[in-house]
Structure formats: C-alpha cells, structure tokens
C-alpha cells in the first residue's frame, strides 16, 4: 500500500493521473539470492531486495537494512519514504532502499563482510553506475559501508563511510542530530517560544530504540537541556524520574540495557509509550504506535525517529487527541541530508568538518519545518499531511521539469 494517501493529498496538490500512476508503484524492483559458504558443511542463504521507488529527482538513495524479517513489501515502503524525504528537504536524490533478509548480529565480522561482498558482486551494475547509492540502516553501520567502498574504490558509490576513507565527519550521528533538532523545533512551537529560549530545557523525553538513531537523539536532546527519562531497545530498557545518565548507558546494548539497572527502574516498550513526558520519540522500527497504543500516549508530541513507527490508525487517534506528530520524512531526514553532503564531496573533492555537517542538517531542517508548519497552519491540516503535500508537489514539479508528464 502506498505511504502517501493520494486521494487526501489531491485536495492540496494537483497530481496529474500519469504522475499518480508512476508514484503508486516502484520504478524498479530487484530480488536476488545471496549464498555464502561459511564452513565445509554450512551455507547461509538470504534473499536480497532492492527497490527504486522514483528516480524523478535523482539517483536512488536509501540505506541497506539487514534484519531477519524484512520483506519486499517493507523495502518498497521504505524506498517510497526516501523519495518524499529527499524531496521535502529539497535534495536531488530519488528514493531507493535495499534489504538483506538475514540476522546480521548472528554473523561473525568475517561472515558479514563476505555477505556484503556477495551483495556488491550481484548488484555491481547498480552500484558501479551510481544508480543506487546505499548508506547504513537497521543492522548495518559505517564498517559495512567501508566494505562496499572497498569493492569499488570510489567514494561516491556509498555514503555513511568512516571519515578516514571519504566519510563525512558527523554522518554517523547525523540522523539523531536531526531528530533532536526537530524535537527542539516542536517544543518551541508547543510552548509558543523562539529557538533562542532553549525550548528543550527541562523537557521530559522518552526514546524507543538504543541503536544509531535512538542513542544519538537522546544524547543531543540531553545536551540541549532535556531530561531523557526513559530509553528502550528490543528487550526493554530503563527509567529515571530525574533523567538518565547517558554516558553510563552508552556502552550497553542488547539485553544489558534492560537488565543492567544502574540504579534505574526498568521499563518495557509498552510502558514507555504511556509515560508522562513532553516528547515521545519512537526511533526503533515501524508499526509501534497503533490505534490502541495511541490511546495511552500521554506525551504532548510524538517525533518519528524511525521510519513509519506510527500506523495510520495510530495517527488518526493521536490527531483526534490533539497530540502533535512530527512525521518521519521530516524528523529523520538528517541522515539523507548528511549523505548528500558526503556524496557531493566525493564528486567534488571538497572537505566538510563536523560543525559544517551539523549546521547544514539544522539549517535544512529548520527551513523544512517552517515550510511544513506554515502549510499546516494555512491549510488547517496536520504536519504529516502538510509534509506529504509539499514533498509530493516537489516530485510532481520535477516530473514536469523532465517532461515526464
Ligand atoms: P539500529 O539497528 O542501529 O537500532 C535499532 C534499535 O531498535 C535497537 O536498539 C533495537 O534493539 C531496537 N529495536 C528493534 N526492533 C525493535 C522492536 N520490535 N521493539 C523495540 N525495539 C526494537 O537501527 P537504526 O539505524 O537506529 O534505525 C532505527 C530506525 O530509524 C529504522 O526505522 C530506520 O529505518 C530509521 N532510520 C535510520 C537512519 C540511519 O541513519 N541509521 C536514517 C533514517 C531513518
């Protein structure tokens, strides 16, 4: 099912039927099988999916997910979100995604590297020609991007690399940096204050996900004065009324976050959503806040760090209850903004330092947030509809520019 509700959006954007037909299905989908012999009698097999949703605005950009439950349907959904995320922040990339259906955490480093080399071999045409430019997503990280770089020895083939080999200082934490900025913008709007007045100071924040996006979001929110009172991963997590010491939690992962008490209380994922906080940041995975869960949310706003963490049913309930939602294509766009800078540097030879990366993310998100918030007020609609309408209009206009419609 498409992420965008074209019938709803046609109230705000003129979408010719040819454009709608093109955007309702992917431009290209590839399914292939990866097999790796890891021992004399053991072969690991995995299905790999690659989707280009729309290339109207540029080459397909999107991360590689490596999880045991991922499907073509998920990959399609994520690629579509990338099309509209890049267009909302006005970056000349199209939407893409790839996924390898295997539990990366159960592989040794050697096995994972061998698997990624097989991925590069099978997709060499797509990668070599720059038709699809991967980056990290769930289950993959900068080291994995270094492996891909090593197969082609060209820094523009992949983003999210370690900085010493053409990666961008600040890219690793870019998505969390952006989510924290959107938290700040949302907090300022809720209180009707300017950004100069430290809108996150004293705000209570709960974060689901202690991976790349969740942990960096928590850290940057805390740096801006927020009290991060709870954080969970897949096994649950911990809670502290006066705020968690994130430095102490930083080395923990997997089962240890929810069992290593550090003097803190324990909290399940379900309880996290019902905490009395100002901002709730689901930054783990999709479909977490359903209609039923949304009834229990007590936060003033939900900022989507993950892709698709609120279901359409959850969205309706949150909207009806007057809870602001900052949609994923806005809130977690820091990663693709930084990836664009990394890719552009790879093409031009320019160098960017960490502060420049942070400034670019924040300035770009500030502009996008103003656009979305302004549209929502003018059209008396919610932020998700506003973000989708602006992003869709950009893609349709790009199609016109290219005489596709
Ligand atoms: P990650 O693999 O680094 O971390 C995922 C975290 O979520 C882990 O703490 C894991 O324990 C937790 N988790 C997984 N399944 C869960 C479940 N069912 N319930 C509760 N917790 C669960 O992944 P990440 O890179 O941080 O990505 C998280 C989300 O953000 C994904 O939706 C991803 O698509 C999105 N995203 C990531 C980036 C990026 O730059 N990494 C950019 C944009 C969006």
Coordinates of C-alpha atoms and ligand atoms in Angstrom, one line a residue:
X1 CA 0.0 0.0 0.0
X2 CA 1.5 3.4 -0.9
X3 CA 2.7 5.5 2.0
X4 CA 1.0 8.6 0.7
X5 CA -2.7 9.0 0.6
X6 CA -3.1 10.4 -2.9
X7 CA -6.9 10.9 -2.5
X8 CA -6.4 13.0 0.6
X9 CA -3.4 14.9 -0.9
X10 CA -5.3 15.8 -4.1
X11 CA -7.1 18.4 -2.0
X12 CA -3.9 20.3 -1.7
X13 CA -1.8 19.3 -4.8
X14 CA -2.7 19.0 -8.4
X15 CA -1.4 15.5 -9.3
X16 CA -1.9 14.5 -12.9
X17 CA -3.1 10.9 -13.3
X18 CA 0.1 9.9 -15.1
X19 CA 2.2 11.2 -12.2
X20 CA 0.0 9.3 -9.7
X21 CA 0.3 6.1 -11.7
X22 CA 4.1 6.4 -11.7
X23 CA 4.3 7.1 -8.0
X24 CA 1.9 4.4 -6.9
X25 CA 4.3 1.7 -7.9
X26 CA 8.1 1.4 -7.9
X27 CA 10.2 2.2 -10.9
X28 CA 12.3 -0.9 -10.4
X29 CA 12.4 -3.9 -8.1
X30 CA 15.1 -6.5 -7.9
X31 CA 15.0 -9.7 -5.9
X32 CA 18.1 -11.9 -5.7
X33 CA 19.6 -14.7 -3.6
X34 CA 22.8 -14.4 -1.7
X35 CA 24.5 -17.6 -0.7
X36 CA 27.6 -17.9 1.4
X37 CA 29.6 -21.0 2.2
X38 CA 30.9 -20.4 5.8
X39 CA 32.1 -23.9 6.6
X40 CA 32.7 -27.2 4.8
X41 CA 29.1 -28.2 5.5
X42 CA 27.3 -24.9 6.2
X43 CA 25.8 -22.4 3.7
X44 CA 23.9 -19.3 4.7
X45 CA 21.3 -18.2 2.2
X46 CA 19.5 -14.9 2.2
X47 CA 17.1 -13.1 -0.1
X48 CA 18.1 -9.6 -1.0
X49 CA 15.7 -6.9 -2.2
X50 CA 16.4 -3.6 -4.0
X51 CA 13.8 -1.1 -4.8
X52 CA 13.9 2.2 -6.7
X53 CA 10.7 4.0 -6.0
X54 CA 11.1 7.1 -8.1
X55 CA 14.2 8.5 -9.9
X56 CA 12.3 11.7 -10.9
X57 CA 14.6 13.8 -8.8
X58 CA 17.9 11.9 -9.0
X59 CA 19.6 8.6 -8.3
X60 CA 18.0 6.2 -5.9
X61 CA 19.2 6.9 -2.3
X62 CA 18.5 4.8 0.8
X63 CA 20.0 2.6 3.4
X64 CA 20.7 -1.1 3.5
X65 CA 18.6 -3.0 6.1
X66 CA 19.9 -6.3 7.4
X67 CA 17.3 -7.9 9.5
X68 CA 15.8 -11.5 9.5
X69 CA 12.2 -10.4 8.9
X70 CA 12.5 -7.8 6.2
X71 CA 10.4 -8.4 3.0
X72 CA 10.0 -6.8 -0.4
X73 CA 6.9 -5.0 0.9
X74 CA 9.0 -3.4 3.7
X75 CA 11.7 -2.4 1.2
X76 CA 9.1 -0.9 -1.2
X77 CA 7.6 1.1 1.7
X78 CA 11.0 2.4 2.8
X79 CA 12.1 3.3 -0.7
X80 CA 8.9 5.4 -1.2
X81 CA 9.5 7.2 2.1
X82 CA 13.0 8.1 0.7
X83 CA 11.6 9.6 -2.4
X84 CA 9.5 12.0 -0.4
X85 CA 12.1 12.6 2.4
X86 CA 14.6 13.8 -0.2
X87 CA 12.1 16.0 -1.9
X88 CA 10.8 17.5 1.3
X89 CA 14.3 18.7 2.2
X90 CA 14.9 19.6 -1.5
X91 CA 17.9 17.2 -2.1
X92 CA 18.3 16.0 -5.6
X93 CA 18.0 12.3 -4.9
X94 CA 15.4 9.8 -5.8
X95 CA 14.1 7.1 -3.4
X96 CA 15.7 3.7 -3.0
X97 CA 16.3 1.0 -0.4
X98 CA 17.8 -2.4 -0.2
X99 CA 17.4 -5.1 2.3
X100 CA 19.1 -8.4 3.1
X101 CA 16.9 -10.8 4.9
X102 CA 19.4 -12.2 7.5
X103 CA 20.2 -11.6 11.1
X104 CA 23.4 -9.6 10.8
X105 CA 24.0 -9.7 14.5
X106 CA 24.3 -13.5 14.3
X107 CA 27.1 -13.3 11.7
X108 CA 30.8 -13.0 12.6
X109 CA 32.5 -9.9 11.2
X110 CA 34.2 -12.2 8.6
X111 CA 30.8 -13.7 7.5
X112 CA 29.2 -10.3 7.3
X113 CA 32.0 -8.9 5.2
X114 CA 31.8 -11.9 2.9
X115 CA 28.0 -11.5 2.6
X116 CA 28.4 -7.8 1.7
X117 CA 31.0 -8.6 -0.9
X118 CA 28.5 -11.1 -2.5
X119 CA 25.8 -8.3 -2.4
X120 CA 28.3 -6.0 -4.2
X121 CA 29.0 -8.7 -6.8
X122 CA 25.4 -9.3 -7.6
X123 CA 24.5 -5.6 -7.7
X124 CA 27.7 -4.4 -9.3
X125 CA 25.9 -2.8 -12.2
X126 CA 23.6 -0.8 -10.0
X127 CA 26.4 0.3 -7.6
X128 CA 29.1 0.9 -10.2
X129 CA 26.9 3.2 -12.3
X130 CA 25.6 5.2 -9.3
X131 CA 22.0 4.2 -10.0
X132 CA 21.6 3.3 -6.3
X133 CA 23.7 4.8 -3.5
X134 CA 23.4 2.8 -0.2
X135 CA 24.0 4.0 3.3
X136 CA 23.6 2.4 6.8
X137 CA 20.1 1.4 8.1
X138 CA 19.0 -1.1 10.7
X139 CA 21.6 -3.8 11.1
X140 CA 24.3 -2.1 9.1
X141 CA 26.9 0.5 10.0
X142 CA 29.9 2.5 8.8
X143 CA 32.2 -0.5 8.8
X144 CA 29.7 -2.2 6.4
X145 CA 29.8 0.8 4.1
X146 CA 33.6 0.6 4.2
X147 CA 33.4 -2.9 2.9
X148 CA 31.2 -1.7 0.0
X149 CA 33.6 1.2 -0.7
X150 CA 36.4 -1.4 -0.8
X151 CA 34.8 -3.3 -3.7
X152 CA 34.7 -0.3 -5.9
X153 CA 37.4 2.1 -4.5
X154 CA 35.2 5.0 -5.4
X155 CA 34.0 7.2 -2.5
X156 CA 30.8 8.3 -4.4
X157 CA 29.4 4.7 -4.6
X158 CA 28.3 4.6 -0.9
X159 CA 27.7 7.1 1.9
X160 CA 28.0 6.7 5.7
X161 CA 31.6 5.6 5.4
X162 CA 34.1 6.1 8.2
X163 CA 35.5 9.7 7.9
X164 CA 39.1 8.5 7.2
X165 CA 38.1 6.8 3.9
X166 CA 36.0 9.6 2.5
X167 CA 33.1 9.5 5.0
X168 CA 31.7 12.7 6.4
X169 CA 32.6 13.8 10.0
X170 CA 29.2 13.9 11.8
X171 CA 27.5 11.5 9.4
X172 CA 27.3 8.7 11.9
X173 CA 25.2 10.7 14.3
X174 CA 23.5 12.8 11.6
X175 CA 20.1 11.3 11.9
X176 CA 19.9 11.6 15.7
X177 CA 21.2 15.2 15.4
X178 CA 18.4 16.0 13.1
X179 CA 15.7 14.2 15.2
X180 CA 16.9 16.2 18.2
X181 CA 16.7 19.4 16.2
X182 CA 13.1 18.6 15.2
X183 CA 12.3 17.8 18.9
X184 CA 13.6 21.4 19.7
X185 CA 11.5 22.9 16.9
X186 CA 8.4 21.0 18.1
X187 CA 9.0 22.0 21.7
X188 CA 9.3 25.7 20.7
X189 CA 6.1 25.5 18.8
X190 CA 4.2 23.8 21.6
X191 CA 5.3 26.5 24.0
X192 CA 4.9 29.3 21.6
X193 CA 8.5 30.4 22.2
X194 CA 11.5 31.2 19.9
X195 CA 14.5 28.9 19.4
X196 CA 16.7 31.3 21.4
X197 CA 14.9 30.4 24.6
X198 CA 16.3 26.8 24.9
X199 CA 12.9 25.2 24.2
X200 CA 14.2 21.7 25.2
X201 CA 15.4 22.8 28.6
X202 CA 13.7 20.7 31.3
X203 CA 11.5 18.9 28.8
X204 CA 10.9 15.2 29.6
X205 CA 11.7 12.9 26.7
X206 CA 11.3 9.2 26.2
X207 CA 13.1 7.3 23.4
X208 CA 12.3 3.9 21.9
X209 CA 15.5 2.4 20.3
X210 CA 19.0 2.4 21.6
X211 CA 20.6 1.9 18.1
X212 CA 22.1 4.6 16.0
X213 CA 19.1 6.9 15.8
X214 CA 17.8 6.4 19.3
X215 CA 21.0 6.8 21.2
X216 CA 22.2 9.9 19.3
X217 CA 18.8 11.5 19.5
X218 CA 18.8 11.0 23.3
X219 CA 22.3 12.4 23.6
X220 CA 21.6 15.6 21.6
X221 CA 18.3 16.2 23.4
X222 CA 20.1 15.9 26.7
X223 CA 22.9 18.3 25.5
X224 CA 20.1 20.8 24.9
X225 CA 18.9 20.5 28.4
X226 CA 16.2 17.9 28.1
X227 CA 15.7 15.2 30.7
X228 CA 15.8 11.8 28.9
X229 CA 13.7 9.9 31.4
X230 CA 13.5 6.5 29.6
X231 CA 15.1 4.6 26.8
X232 CA 14.4 1.1 25.5
X233 CA 15.7 -1.4 22.9
X234 CA 14.1 -4.6 21.7
X235 CA 14.4 -6.2 25.2
X236 CA 13.1 -3.2 27.2
X237 CA 15.0 -0.5 28.9
X238 CA 15.4 1.8 31.9
X239 CA 13.7 4.7 33.5
X240 CA 14.8 7.5 35.9
X241 CA 12.4 10.3 37.0
X242 CA 15.3 12.8 37.1
X243 CA 16.8 11.8 33.8
X244 CA 19.2 9.0 32.8
X245 CA 23.0 9.3 32.7
X246 CA 23.5 8.5 29.0
X247 CA 27.3 8.3 29.4
X248 CA 26.9 5.4 31.8
X249 CA 24.4 3.7 29.5
X250 CA 26.3 4.3 26.3
X251 CA 28.4 1.1 26.2
X252 CA 25.3 -1.0 26.9
X253 CA 23.4 -2.8 24.1
X254 CA 21.0 -5.7 23.6
X255 CA 19.8 -7.4 26.7
X256 CA 22.0 -5.4 29.0
X257 CA 20.1 -2.1 28.7
X258 CA 17.0 -3.6 30.3
X259 CA 18.8 -5.6 32.9
X260 CA 21.8 -3.5 33.9
X261 CA 19.9 -1.4 36.4
X262 CA 22.5 1.3 37.1
X263 CA 20.1 2.1 40.0
X264 CA 17.3 2.8 37.4
X265 CA 13.9 1.4 37.2
X266 CA 13.0 -1.0 34.3
X267 CA 10.5 -0.1 31.6
X268 CA 9.0 -2.2 28.8
X269 CA 8.4 -0.9 25.3
X270 CA 4.7 -0.9 26.0
X271 CA 5.1 1.2 29.2
X272 CA 7.5 3.6 27.5
X273 CA 4.7 4.8 25.2
X274 CA 2.4 5.6 28.1
X275 CA 4.9 7.6 30.1
X276 CA 4.0 11.1 31.2
X277 CA 6.5 13.0 29.1
X278 CA 6.6 16.1 26.8
X279 CA 8.1 14.3 23.8
X280 CA 8.0 10.7 22.8
X281 CA 10.5 9.6 20.2
X282 CA 9.9 6.1 18.6
X283 CA 13.3 5.5 17.0
X284 CA 13.4 1.7 16.7
X285 CA 11.2 0.3 13.9
X286 CA 7.9 0.5 12.1
X287 CA 4.3 -0.1 13.3
X288 CA 4.9 0.6 17.0
X289 CA 2.2 3.1 17.8
X290 CA -1.1 1.5 16.7
X291 CA -4.5 2.9 17.4
X292 CA -4.7 1.0 20.7
X293 CA -1.2 2.2 21.8
X294 CA -2.0 5.8 20.7
X295 CA -5.0 5.9 23.2
X296 CA -2.5 5.5 26.0
X297 CA 0.1 8.1 24.8
X298 CA 0.5 10.9 27.3
X299 CA 3.2 12.9 25.5
X300 CA 2.4 16.3 24.1
X301 CA 4.1 15.4 20.8
X302 CA 5.5 12.4 19.0
X303 CA 8.6 12.8 16.9
X304 CA 9.2 9.9 14.5
X305 CA 12.8 9.0 14.6
X306 CA 12.2 5.6 12.9
X307 CA 10.6 5.1 9.6
X308 CA 6.8 4.5 9.9
X309 CA 6.6 3.9 13.7
X310 CA 3.1 5.3 13.9
X311 CA 0.5 3.2 11.9
X312 CA -2.3 5.1 10.0
X313 CA -4.7 4.0 12.8
X314 CA -2.3 5.3 15.5
X315 CA -2.0 8.6 13.5
X316 CA -5.8 9.1 13.5
X317 CA -6.0 8.6 17.2
X318 CA -3.1 10.9 18.0
X319 CA -4.6 13.6 15.7
X320 CA -8.0 13.3 17.3
X321 CA -6.4 13.6 20.8
X322 CA -4.6 16.8 19.7
X323 CA -1.1 15.2 20.0
X324 CA 1.3 16.8 17.5
X325 CA 3.2 14.3 15.3
X326 CA 6.4 15.3 13.5
X327 CA 6.5 12.8 10.6
X328 CA 9.4 10.6 9.7
X329 CA 10.2 12.2 6.3
X330 CA 10.9 15.4 8.2
X331 CA 12.2 14.2 11.6
X332 CA 14.7 11.7 10.5
X333 CA 15.9 13.4 7.3
X334 CA 19.3 14.4 8.9
X335 CA 20.8 11.2 7.6
X336 CA 20.0 11.8 4.0
X337 CA 21.0 15.5 4.2
X338 CA 24.4 14.4 5.5
X339 CA 24.7 11.7 2.9
X340 CA 24.1 14.2 0.2
X341 CA 27.0 16.3 1.5
X342 CA 29.2 13.2 1.7
X343 CA 28.3 12.2 -1.9
X344 CA 28.8 15.8 -3.2
X345 CA 32.2 15.9 -1.5
X346 CA 33.1 12.6 -3.1
X347 CA 32.3 14.1 -6.5
X348 CA 34.0 17.5 -6.0
X349 CA 36.9 16.7 -3.6
X350 CA 35.6 19.2 -1.1
X351 CA 36.0 18.6 2.6
X352 CA 33.5 19.4 5.3
X353 CA 34.1 19.4 9.1
X354 CA 31.7 18.1 11.7
X355 CA 30.4 21.5 12.7
X356 CA 29.6 22.3 9.0
X357 CA 27.7 18.9 8.8
X358 CA 25.7 19.8 11.9
X359 CA 25.0 23.3 10.6
X360 CA 23.8 22.0 7.2
X361 CA 21.5 19.5 8.9
X362 CA 20.0 22.1 11.2
X363 CA 19.6 24.8 8.6
X364 CA 18.0 22.5 6.2
X365 CA 15.6 21.0 8.8
X366 CA 14.7 24.5 10.1
X367 CA 13.6 25.5 6.6
X368 CA 11.7 22.3 6.0
X369 CA 10.0 22.5 9.4
X370 CA 8.9 26.2 8.7
X371 CA 7.5 25.0 5.3
X372 CA 5.6 22.2 6.9
X373 CA 4.3 24.2 9.9
X374 CA 3.3 27.1 7.7
X375 CA 1.5 24.8 5.3
X376 CA -0.3 23.1 8.1
X377 CA -1.5 26.3 9.6
X378 CA -2.6 27.8 6.3
X379 CA -4.4 24.7 5.2
X380 CA -5.6 23.8 8.7
X381 CA -4.2 20.3 8.5
X382 CA -1.7 18.2 10.4
X383 CA 2.0 18.1 10.0
X384 CA 2.1 14.7 8.2
X385 CA -0.4 15.8 5.6
X386 CA 1.5 19.1 5.1
X387 CA 4.9 17.3 4.8
X388 CA 3.4 14.8 2.3
X389 CA 1.7 17.5 0.3
X390 CA 4.9 19.6 0.0
X391 CA 7.1 16.6 -0.9
X392 CA 4.6 15.3 -3.5
X393 CA 4.3 18.8 -5.1
X394 CA 8.1 18.8 -5.5
X395 CA 8.2 15.4 -7.1
X396 CA 5.4 16.2 -9.5
X397 CA 7.1 19.5 -10.5
X398 CA 10.3 17.6 -11.1
X399 CA 8.4 15.2 -13.4
X400 CA 7.1 18.3 -15.3
X401 CA 10.7 19.7 -15.5
X402 CA 11.7 16.4 -17.1
X403 CA 8.7 16.3 -19.5
X404 CA 7.6 13.0 -17.9
X405 CA 4.1 14.4 -17.6
Ligands
LIG1 P1 19.8 0.1 14.7 O1 19.8 -1.3 14.1 O2 21.0 0.8 14.9 O3 18.9 0.2 16.1 C1 17.6 -0.3 16.2 C2 17.2 -0.2 17.6 O4 15.8 -0.6 17.7 C3 17.9 -1.2 18.6 O5 18.1 -0.6 19.8 C4 17.0 -2.4 18.6 O6 17.1 -3.2 19.8 C5 15.6 -1.7 18.6 N1 14.5 -2.5 18.1 C6 14.5 -3.2 17.0 N2 13.3 -3.9 16.9 C7 12.6 -3.5 18.0 C8 11.3 -3.8 18.5 N3 10.4 -4.6 17.8 N4 10.8 -3.2 19.6 C9 11.6 -2.3 20.3 N5 12.9 -2.0 19.9 C10 13.3 -2.6 18.8 O7 18.8 0.9 13.6 P2 18.8 2.5 13.4 O8 19.8 2.7 12.3 O9 18.9 3.2 14.6 O10 17.4 2.7 12.7 C11 16.2 2.8 13.5 C12 15.1 3.3 12.7 O11 15.5 4.6 12.1 C13 14.7 2.5 11.5 O12 13.3 2.6 11.3 C14 15.5 3.1 10.3 O13 14.9 2.8 9.1 C15 15.3 4.6 10.7 N6 16.4 5.4 10.1 C16 17.7 5.2 10.3 C17 18.6 6.1 9.7 C18 20.1 5.9 10.0 O14 20.9 6.8 9.6 N7 20.6 4.9 10.6 C19 18.2 7.2 9.0 C20 16.8 7.4 8.9 C21 15.9 6.5 9.4

